[in-house]
């Protein structure tokens, strides 16, 4: 099972003023798939059986029947954006070095049946819900049976050919219509497998770093863009005008390769009911330094410089001014 371009185009998504090319849709047996993955380039892989066992069955009724009584992690938000934050970086009594921060989402543990009831009864003005829970053996035999039938050989071959590290997790995402995961990057390789409904994914390469204005590394929104895509503040973030990316719409059976350190903004179609996705997160390949450095390696270096400076300066407020002092007038006007 897989979707075609026409089906995808008819779905309803938000409008953004960004220059975007289309990500290539390529049949899973075509050698071009691996050419792109090898070069850390995104590709939409069609017709694979990676999550076929789930596409045929997994929907909210099925989950309600088989997962009713286990607690799941659900995020709640007053608007459609679910911007991730790292709780370990938020100021608290036990974390005096954290950053003062008021989160826009909250996390709740909820039984699947309660989550589904809330989604079904949801009306405009209510908090939106987004379930994001790591698949594991406690999820019951019915789910585990389908999970075991995922095409592990296919995933394993991609991993092996590209020298990726171990599989770290499979996260199950069940989203309400119209939810958005705002633009961010992850430090892992991702095979993003769509099971139900349609998601539009906008990706940007690591070299778009300056145009996307990531929060500082110590901030709870580390790895997230500061730019609000709904109403970009071009006076604060002028280079966002120049940002260039690529996009695609994924439907049941499609697998999107999101390369490590690539920015991604993901939104569920505004119609057609809840969407279901499972991701396959793999550690990147062990770093062998070859020159010239790749763009994502430069991002990794910048992260390490920020982390080292924070460790020695002790105060997050000193990191930016020190970096500016180092560069301004010397490296900016050589
Ligand atoms: C999403 O599906 O909403 C987010 C997925 C991701 O960030 O990897
Ligand atoms: Fe992500």
mmCIF file of C-alpha atoms and ligand atoms in Angstrom:
data_model
loop_
_atom_site.group_PDB
_atom_site.id
_atom_site.type_symbol
_atom_site.label_atom_id
_atom_site.label_comp_id
_atom_site.label_asym_id
_atom_site.label_seq_id
_atom_site.Cartn_x
_atom_site.Cartn_y
_atom_site.Cartn_z
ATOM 1 C CA UNK A 1 0.000 0.000 0.000
ATOM 2 C CA UNK A 2 1.255 3.472 -0.836
ATOM 3 C CA UNK A 3 -0.166 6.799 -1.938
ATOM 4 C CA UNK A 4 0.244 8.613 -5.224
ATOM 5 C CA UNK A 5 1.079 12.257 -5.791
ATOM 6 C CA UNK A 6 -2.466 13.188 -6.863
ATOM 7 C CA UNK A 7 -4.015 11.800 -3.671
ATOM 8 C CA UNK A 8 -1.548 13.800 -1.592
ATOM 9 C CA UNK A 9 -2.156 17.066 -3.420
ATOM 10 C CA UNK A 10 -5.849 17.119 -2.557
ATOM 11 C CA UNK A 11 -5.260 17.270 1.227
ATOM 12 C CA UNK A 12 -5.661 20.451 3.191
ATOM 13 C CA UNK A 13 -2.568 22.066 4.697
ATOM 14 C CA UNK A 14 -1.529 25.465 6.023
ATOM 15 C CA UNK A 15 -0.062 28.142 3.754
ATOM 16 C CA UNK A 16 3.481 29.358 4.370
ATOM 17 C CA UNK A 17 5.492 31.877 2.439
ATOM 18 C CA UNK A 18 8.605 29.729 1.906
ATOM 19 C CA UNK A 19 10.543 28.652 -1.216
ATOM 20 C CA UNK A 20 10.083 24.901 -1.472
ATOM 21 C CA UNK A 21 11.019 22.191 -3.937
ATOM 22 C CA UNK A 22 9.405 18.769 -4.004
ATOM 23 C CA UNK A 23 11.165 15.835 -2.346
ATOM 24 C CA UNK A 24 11.544 12.961 -4.820
ATOM 25 C CA UNK A 25 9.132 10.015 -4.496
ATOM 26 C CA UNK A 26 11.024 6.837 -5.401
ATOM 27 C CA UNK A 27 10.072 3.153 -5.455
ATOM 28 C CA UNK A 28 11.782 1.218 -2.655
ATOM 29 C CA UNK A 29 13.564 -1.134 -5.075
ATOM 30 C CA UNK A 30 15.125 1.695 -7.094
ATOM 31 C CA UNK A 31 18.871 2.000 -6.354
ATOM 32 C CA UNK A 32 18.423 5.806 -6.346
ATOM 33 C CA UNK A 33 16.868 5.462 -2.887
ATOM 34 C CA UNK A 34 20.125 4.359 -1.396
ATOM 35 C CA UNK A 35 22.159 6.860 -3.411
ATOM 36 C CA UNK A 36 20.170 9.648 -1.739
ATOM 37 C CA UNK A 37 20.320 8.120 1.752
ATOM 38 C CA UNK A 38 24.075 7.606 1.414
ATOM 39 C CA UNK A 39 24.444 11.330 0.698
ATOM 40 C CA UNK A 40 22.177 12.357 3.604
ATOM 41 C CA UNK A 41 19.539 13.611 1.171
ATOM 42 C CA UNK A 42 15.838 13.184 1.965
ATOM 43 C CA UNK A 43 13.739 10.822 -0.109
ATOM 44 C CA UNK A 44 10.161 9.614 0.030
ATOM 45 C CA UNK A 45 10.277 5.843 -0.322
ATOM 46 C CA UNK A 46 7.137 4.349 -1.874
ATOM 47 C CA UNK A 47 5.659 0.822 -1.969
ATOM 48 C CA UNK A 48 7.815 -0.682 0.782
ATOM 49 C CA UNK A 49 6.304 -3.089 3.315
ATOM 50 C CA UNK A 50 8.077 -1.466 6.269
ATOM 51 C CA UNK A 51 4.847 -0.891 8.226
ATOM 52 C CA UNK A 52 2.401 -2.759 5.976
ATOM 53 C CA UNK A 53 1.236 -4.976 8.865
ATOM 54 C CA UNK A 54 0.131 -1.814 10.713
ATOM 55 C CA UNK A 55 -1.336 0.092 7.740
ATOM 56 C CA UNK A 56 -3.891 -2.635 7.272
ATOM 57 C CA UNK A 57 -5.154 -2.495 10.850
ATOM 58 C CA UNK A 58 -4.012 0.337 13.062
ATOM 59 C CA UNK A 59 -6.651 2.982 13.616
ATOM 60 C CA UNK A 60 -8.214 4.550 16.686
ATOM 61 C CA UNK A 61 -10.824 1.756 17.087
ATOM 62 C CA UNK A 62 -8.103 -0.877 16.992
ATOM 63 C CA UNK A 63 -5.998 0.984 19.582
ATOM 64 C CA UNK A 64 -9.003 1.510 21.808
ATOM 65 C CA UNK A 65 -9.722 -2.200 21.754
ATOM 66 C CA UNK A 66 -6.170 -3.386 22.371
ATOM 67 C CA UNK A 67 -4.557 -0.542 24.303
ATOM 68 C CA UNK A 68 -7.412 0.740 26.428
ATOM 69 C CA UNK A 69 -5.854 0.379 29.848
ATOM 70 C CA UNK A 70 -2.189 1.382 29.464
ATOM 71 C CA UNK A 71 -1.005 4.934 30.150
ATOM 72 C CA UNK A 72 0.404 6.889 27.225
ATOM 73 C CA UNK A 73 2.225 10.197 26.933
ATOM 74 C CA UNK A 74 -0.105 12.848 25.562
ATOM 75 C CA UNK A 75 0.786 16.498 24.929
ATOM 76 C CA UNK A 76 -1.842 19.224 25.185
ATOM 77 C CA UNK A 77 -1.679 22.627 23.540
ATOM 78 C CA UNK A 78 -3.925 25.697 23.375
ATOM 79 C CA UNK A 79 -3.187 26.110 19.674
ATOM 80 C CA UNK A 80 -2.153 23.838 16.788
ATOM 81 C CA UNK A 81 1.596 24.063 17.554
ATOM 82 C CA UNK A 82 3.276 21.419 19.694
ATOM 83 C CA UNK A 83 6.769 22.850 20.155
ATOM 84 C CA UNK A 84 8.932 20.337 21.990
ATOM 85 C CA UNK A 85 10.868 21.431 25.083
ATOM 86 C CA UNK A 86 13.443 19.676 27.231
ATOM 87 C CA UNK A 87 12.166 19.515 30.802
ATOM 88 C CA UNK A 88 15.732 19.023 32.088
ATOM 89 C CA UNK A 89 16.637 22.530 30.901
ATOM 90 C CA UNK A 90 13.788 24.311 32.718
ATOM 91 C CA UNK A 91 14.509 26.180 35.971
ATOM 92 C CA UNK A 92 13.219 24.426 39.073
ATOM 93 C CA UNK A 93 14.184 23.906 42.715
ATOM 94 C CA UNK A 94 16.127 20.820 41.758
ATOM 95 C CA UNK A 95 17.660 22.517 38.711
ATOM 96 C CA UNK A 96 18.885 25.999 39.768
ATOM 97 C CA UNK A 97 20.951 26.372 36.574
ATOM 98 C CA UNK A 98 17.898 25.980 34.312
ATOM 99 C CA UNK A 99 16.260 28.681 32.235
ATOM 100 C CA UNK A 100 13.145 30.555 33.275
ATOM 101 C CA UNK A 101 10.530 29.396 30.846
ATOM 102 C CA UNK A 102 6.760 29.046 30.537
ATOM 103 C CA UNK A 103 5.918 26.078 28.342
ATOM 104 C CA UNK A 104 3.090 26.359 25.827
ATOM 105 C CA UNK A 105 2.319 22.639 25.961
ATOM 106 C CA UNK A 106 1.797 20.295 28.867
ATOM 107 C CA UNK A 107 2.352 16.573 29.176
ATOM 108 C CA UNK A 108 -0.183 14.176 30.672
ATOM 109 C CA UNK A 109 -0.326 10.417 31.075
ATOM 110 C CA UNK A 110 -3.612 9.152 29.746
ATOM 111 C CA UNK A 111 -5.222 5.845 28.908
ATOM 112 C CA UNK A 112 -5.722 5.306 25.177
ATOM 113 C CA UNK A 113 -9.504 5.092 25.628
ATOM 114 C CA UNK A 114 -9.568 8.502 27.356
ATOM 115 C CA UNK A 115 -7.356 10.041 24.656
ATOM 116 C CA UNK A 116 -9.572 8.728 21.861
ATOM 117 C CA UNK A 117 -12.742 9.877 23.627
ATOM 118 C CA UNK A 118 -11.285 13.369 24.010
ATOM 119 C CA UNK A 119 -10.244 13.463 20.334
ATOM 120 C CA UNK A 120 -13.684 12.308 19.180
ATOM 121 C CA UNK A 121 -15.493 14.857 21.370
ATOM 122 C CA UNK A 122 -13.068 17.704 20.640
ATOM 123 C CA UNK A 123 -14.615 21.039 19.656
ATOM 124 C CA UNK A 124 -13.056 24.341 18.599
ATOM 125 C CA UNK A 125 -11.651 26.198 21.626
ATOM 126 C CA UNK A 126 -10.693 22.990 23.499
ATOM 127 C CA UNK A 127 -7.061 22.111 24.104
ATOM 128 C CA UNK A 128 -5.645 20.065 21.240
ATOM 129 C CA UNK A 129 -4.113 16.640 21.932
ATOM 130 C CA UNK A 130 -1.143 14.775 20.472
ATOM 131 C CA UNK A 131 -0.147 11.289 21.629
ATOM 132 C CA UNK A 132 3.589 10.543 21.338
ATOM 133 C CA UNK A 133 4.606 7.298 22.956
ATOM 134 C CA UNK A 134 7.517 4.908 22.471
ATOM 135 C CA UNK A 135 6.386 1.474 21.257
ATOM 136 C CA UNK A 136 7.384 -1.284 23.644
ATOM 137 C CA UNK A 137 6.502 -4.805 24.674
ATOM 138 C CA UNK A 138 4.002 -3.644 27.327
ATOM 139 C CA UNK A 139 1.668 -2.547 24.552
ATOM 140 C CA UNK A 140 0.036 -5.955 24.351
ATOM 141 C CA UNK A 141 0.119 -8.945 22.057
ATOM 142 C CA UNK A 142 -1.980 -7.537 19.217
ATOM 143 C CA UNK A 143 0.317 -4.538 18.710
ATOM 144 C CA UNK A 144 3.491 -6.552 19.278
ATOM 145 C CA UNK A 145 2.349 -9.128 16.680
ATOM 146 C CA UNK A 146 2.070 -6.415 14.004
ATOM 147 C CA UNK A 147 5.310 -4.765 15.163
ATOM 148 C CA UNK A 148 7.178 -8.040 14.745
ATOM 149 C CA UNK A 149 5.807 -8.207 11.181
ATOM 150 C CA UNK A 150 7.300 -4.839 10.220
ATOM 151 C CA UNK A 151 9.756 -5.337 7.352
ATOM 152 C CA UNK A 152 12.829 -5.374 9.595
ATOM 153 C CA UNK A 153 14.960 -6.724 6.753
ATOM 154 C CA UNK A 154 14.268 -3.579 4.714
ATOM 155 C CA UNK A 155 15.106 -1.255 7.621
ATOM 156 C CA UNK A 156 18.139 -3.373 8.545
ATOM 157 C CA UNK A 157 19.525 -3.179 5.005
ATOM 158 C CA UNK A 158 19.282 0.614 4.951
ATOM 159 C CA UNK A 159 20.974 0.735 8.334
ATOM 160 C CA UNK A 160 23.742 -1.621 7.296
ATOM 161 C CA UNK A 161 24.433 -0.066 3.876
ATOM 162 C CA UNK A 162 24.810 3.359 5.466
ATOM 163 C CA UNK A 163 26.688 2.253 8.546
ATOM 164 C CA UNK A 164 24.106 3.701 10.922
ATOM 165 C CA UNK A 165 24.262 2.832 14.608
ATOM 166 C CA UNK A 166 21.629 0.986 16.586
ATOM 167 C CA UNK A 167 17.857 1.499 16.442
ATOM 168 C CA UNK A 168 17.153 3.624 19.521
ATOM 169 C CA UNK A 169 13.353 3.781 19.453
ATOM 170 C CA UNK A 170 10.118 3.633 17.523
ATOM 171 C CA UNK A 171 7.801 6.427 18.570
ATOM 172 C CA UNK A 172 4.089 6.108 17.858
ATOM 173 C CA UNK A 173 2.478 9.445 16.935
ATOM 174 C CA UNK A 174 -1.318 9.800 16.971
ATOM 175 C CA UNK A 175 -2.240 13.323 15.967
ATOM 176 C CA UNK A 176 -5.457 15.283 15.740
ATOM 177 C CA UNK A 177 -6.226 16.872 12.374
ATOM 178 C CA UNK A 178 -4.240 20.065 11.840
ATOM 179 C CA UNK A 179 -1.635 19.588 14.621
ATOM 180 C CA UNK A 180 1.838 20.946 13.848
ATOM 181 C CA UNK A 181 5.259 19.933 15.132
ATOM 182 C CA UNK A 182 7.205 23.164 14.537
ATOM 183 C CA UNK A 183 10.541 23.293 12.773
ATOM 184 C CA UNK A 184 13.418 21.534 14.569
ATOM 185 C CA UNK A 185 16.223 19.079 13.941
ATOM 186 C CA UNK A 186 17.086 15.796 15.656
ATOM 187 C CA UNK A 187 20.481 14.243 16.251
ATOM 188 C CA UNK A 188 19.459 10.879 14.806
ATOM 189 C CA UNK A 189 18.680 9.311 11.441
ATOM 190 C CA UNK A 190 14.931 8.896 10.957
ATOM 191 C CA UNK A 191 12.792 6.602 8.809
ATOM 192 C CA UNK A 192 9.395 8.222 9.241
ATOM 193 C CA UNK A 193 6.667 5.730 8.341
ATOM 194 C CA UNK A 194 3.103 6.861 7.744
ATOM 195 C CA UNK A 195 0.290 4.505 8.744
ATOM 196 C CA UNK A 196 -2.996 6.470 8.651
ATOM 197 C CA UNK A 197 -3.897 9.858 7.215
ATOM 198 C CA UNK A 198 -1.658 12.461 5.585
ATOM 199 C CA UNK A 199 1.177 14.612 6.876
ATOM 200 C CA UNK A 200 2.958 17.418 5.094
ATOM 201 C CA UNK A 201 6.664 17.488 5.918
ATOM 202 C CA UNK A 202 8.817 20.548 5.170
ATOM 203 C CA UNK A 203 12.563 19.891 5.386
ATOM 204 C CA UNK A 204 15.601 22.182 5.327
ATOM 205 C CA UNK A 205 19.247 21.127 5.024
ATOM 206 C CA UNK A 206 21.669 21.785 7.921
ATOM 207 C CA UNK A 207 23.272 24.641 5.932
ATOM 208 C CA UNK A 208 20.069 26.701 6.440
ATOM 209 C CA UNK A 209 21.082 27.150 10.115
ATOM 210 C CA UNK A 210 21.409 30.959 9.908
ATOM 211 C CA UNK A 211 18.020 31.346 8.233
ATOM 212 C CA UNK A 212 16.209 29.317 10.875
ATOM 213 C CA UNK A 213 17.588 30.894 14.080
ATOM 214 C CA UNK A 214 17.753 27.947 16.489
ATOM 215 C CA UNK A 215 17.316 28.652 20.195
ATOM 216 C CA UNK A 216 20.580 28.509 22.167
ATOM 217 C CA UNK A 217 21.732 25.013 23.133
ATOM 218 C CA UNK A 218 21.063 25.565 26.867
ATOM 219 C CA UNK A 219 17.463 26.697 26.192
ATOM 220 C CA UNK A 220 14.581 24.222 26.760
ATOM 221 C CA UNK A 221 13.714 24.731 23.068
ATOM 222 C CA UNK A 222 17.234 23.658 21.992
ATOM 223 C CA UNK A 223 17.171 22.319 18.367
ATOM 224 C CA UNK A 224 13.948 24.225 17.643
ATOM 225 C CA UNK A 225 13.676 27.247 15.353
ATOM 226 C CA UNK A 226 12.745 30.534 17.040
ATOM 227 C CA UNK A 227 10.795 31.593 13.945
ATOM 228 C CA UNK A 228 7.021 31.299 14.166
ATOM 229 C CA UNK A 229 6.113 29.989 10.694
ATOM 230 C CA UNK A 230 2.509 31.236 11.088
ATOM 231 C CA UNK A 231 3.614 34.865 11.432
ATOM 232 C CA UNK A 232 7.367 35.227 10.945
ATOM 233 C CA UNK A 233 8.883 38.310 12.571
ATOM 234 C CA UNK A 234 11.162 39.376 9.707
ATOM 235 C CA UNK A 235 12.594 42.293 11.698
ATOM 236 C CA UNK A 236 13.980 39.857 14.282
ATOM 237 C CA UNK A 237 14.737 37.037 11.852
ATOM 238 C CA UNK A 238 15.472 38.733 8.495
ATOM 239 C CA UNK A 239 17.296 35.759 6.922
ATOM 240 C CA UNK A 240 14.158 33.643 7.233
ATOM 241 C CA UNK A 241 13.083 35.414 4.018
ATOM 242 C CA UNK A 242 15.892 33.576 2.184
ATOM 243 C CA UNK A 243 15.272 30.118 3.616
ATOM 244 C CA UNK A 244 15.107 27.349 1.014
ATOM 245 C CA UNK A 245 13.713 23.908 1.684
ATOM 246 C CA UNK A 246 11.803 20.998 0.257
ATOM 247 C CA UNK A 247 8.490 19.394 1.031
ATOM 248 C CA UNK A 248 6.339 16.364 0.502
ATOM 249 C CA UNK A 249 3.056 14.873 1.658
ATOM 250 C CA UNK A 250 3.172 11.376 3.076
ATOM 251 C CA UNK A 251 0.243 8.964 3.203
ATOM 252 C CA UNK A 252 -0.321 5.374 4.378
ATOM 253 C CA UNK A 253 2.619 3.130 3.436
ATOM 254 C CA UNK A 254 5.000 5.963 2.570
ATOM 255 C CA UNK A 255 8.353 6.187 4.351
ATOM 256 C CA UNK A 256 10.171 9.524 4.478
ATOM 257 C CA UNK A 257 13.890 9.491 5.171
ATOM 258 C CA UNK A 258 14.647 12.535 7.364
ATOM 259 C CA UNK A 259 18.443 12.806 7.472
ATOM 260 C CA UNK A 260 20.214 13.463 10.761
ATOM 261 C CA UNK A 261 20.457 17.228 11.578
ATOM 262 C CA UNK A 262 17.949 18.135 8.829
ATOM 263 C CA UNK A 263 15.306 20.571 9.991
ATOM 264 C CA UNK A 264 11.724 19.378 9.741
ATOM 265 C CA UNK A 265 8.294 20.914 10.239
ATOM 266 C CA UNK A 266 5.480 18.370 10.265
ATOM 267 C CA UNK A 267 1.740 18.999 10.053
ATOM 268 C CA UNK A 268 -1.249 16.675 9.944
ATOM 269 C CA UNK A 269 -3.850 17.281 7.256
ATOM 270 C CA UNK A 270 -6.704 19.518 8.435
ATOM 271 C CA UNK A 271 -9.230 16.918 7.287
ATOM 272 C CA UNK A 272 -9.575 13.155 7.212
ATOM 273 C CA UNK A 273 -9.395 12.291 10.920
ATOM 274 C CA UNK A 274 -6.445 11.478 13.195
ATOM 275 C CA UNK A 275 -3.084 10.607 11.635
ATOM 276 C CA UNK A 276 -0.838 7.754 12.748
ATOM 277 C CA UNK A 277 2.925 7.569 12.206
ATOM 278 C CA UNK A 278 5.751 5.419 13.572
ATOM 279 C CA UNK A 279 9.318 6.610 13.356
ATOM 280 C CA UNK A 280 12.495 4.531 13.308
ATOM 281 C CA UNK A 281 15.265 6.434 15.004
ATOM 282 C CA UNK A 282 18.812 5.244 14.424
ATOM 283 C CA UNK A 283 22.085 6.570 15.770
ATOM 284 C CA UNK A 284 24.213 8.178 13.063
ATOM 285 C CA UNK A 285 27.300 6.422 11.744
ATOM 286 C CA UNK A 286 30.348 6.643 14.017
ATOM 287 C CA UNK A 287 32.114 9.837 12.984
ATOM 288 C CA UNK A 288 35.074 9.409 10.772
ATOM 289 C CA UNK A 289 36.417 12.861 10.129
ATOM 290 C CA UNK A 290 36.951 13.442 6.442
ATOM 291 C CA UNK A 291 37.610 16.861 4.951
ATOM 292 C CA UNK A 292 35.892 18.965 3.820
ATOM 293 C CA UNK A 293 33.521 18.627 6.769
ATOM 294 C CA UNK A 294 29.867 18.022 5.967
ATOM 295 C CA UNK A 295 27.322 20.705 6.855
ATOM 296 C CA UNK A 296 25.767 18.614 9.609
ATOM 297 C CA UNK A 297 29.195 18.079 11.181
ATOM 298 C CA UNK A 298 29.604 21.864 11.332
ATOM 299 C CA UNK A 299 26.288 22.102 13.210
ATOM 300 C CA UNK A 300 27.566 19.485 15.630
ATOM 301 C CA UNK A 301 30.769 21.512 16.152
ATOM 302 C CA UNK A 302 28.741 24.678 16.847
ATOM 303 C CA UNK A 303 26.702 22.774 19.435
ATOM 304 C CA UNK A 304 29.867 21.588 21.154
ATOM 305 C CA UNK A 305 31.396 25.089 21.218
ATOM 306 C CA UNK A 306 28.209 26.439 22.821
ATOM 307 C CA UNK A 307 28.180 23.633 25.392
ATOM 308 C CA UNK A 308 31.864 24.128 26.274
ATOM 309 C CA UNK A 309 31.449 27.881 26.686
ATOM 310 C CA UNK A 310 28.472 27.416 28.966
ATOM 311 C CA UNK A 311 30.425 24.983 31.083
ATOM 312 C CA UNK A 312 33.282 27.417 31.679
ATOM 313 C CA UNK A 313 31.284 30.662 31.800
ATOM 314 C CA UNK A 314 28.609 29.075 34.016
ATOM 315 C CA UNK A 315 26.029 31.695 33.034
ATOM 316 C CA UNK A 316 23.965 31.227 29.841
ATOM 317 C CA UNK A 317 23.696 35.016 29.491
ATOM 318 C CA UNK A 318 27.469 35.275 28.930
ATOM 319 C CA UNK A 319 27.656 32.830 26.013
ATOM 320 C CA UNK A 320 26.208 35.060 23.274
ATOM 321 C CA UNK A 321 28.167 38.233 24.223
ATOM 322 C CA UNK A 322 31.452 36.288 24.341
ATOM 323 C CA UNK A 323 30.869 34.754 20.920
ATOM 324 C CA UNK A 324 29.954 38.196 19.537
ATOM 325 C CA UNK A 325 33.081 39.771 21.083
ATOM 326 C CA UNK A 326 35.196 37.102 19.386
ATOM 327 C CA UNK A 327 33.767 37.784 15.939
ATOM 328 C CA UNK A 328 32.424 41.336 15.625
ATOM 329 C CA UNK A 329 34.692 43.635 13.696
ATOM 330 C CA UNK A 330 37.385 40.986 13.313
ATOM 331 C CA UNK A 331 35.767 38.119 11.468
ATOM 332 C CA UNK A 332 32.870 40.205 10.145
ATOM 333 C CA UNK A 333 35.156 42.864 8.543
ATOM 334 C CA UNK A 334 38.449 41.121 7.900
HETATM 335 C C1 LIG B 1 5.506 14.754 13.987
HETATM 336 O O1 LIG B 1 5.214 13.774 13.306
HETATM 337 O O2 LIG B 1 4.623 15.540 14.378
HETATM 338 C C2 LIG B 1 6.924 15.034 14.358
HETATM 339 C C3 LIG B 1 7.880 14.016 13.915
HETATM 340 C C4 LIG B 1 9.317 14.359 14.157
HETATM 341 O O3 LIG B 1 9.658 15.443 14.573
HETATM 342 O O4 LIG B 1 10.195 13.511 13.906
HETATM 343 FE FE1 LIG B 2 11.774 15.384 14.814
#
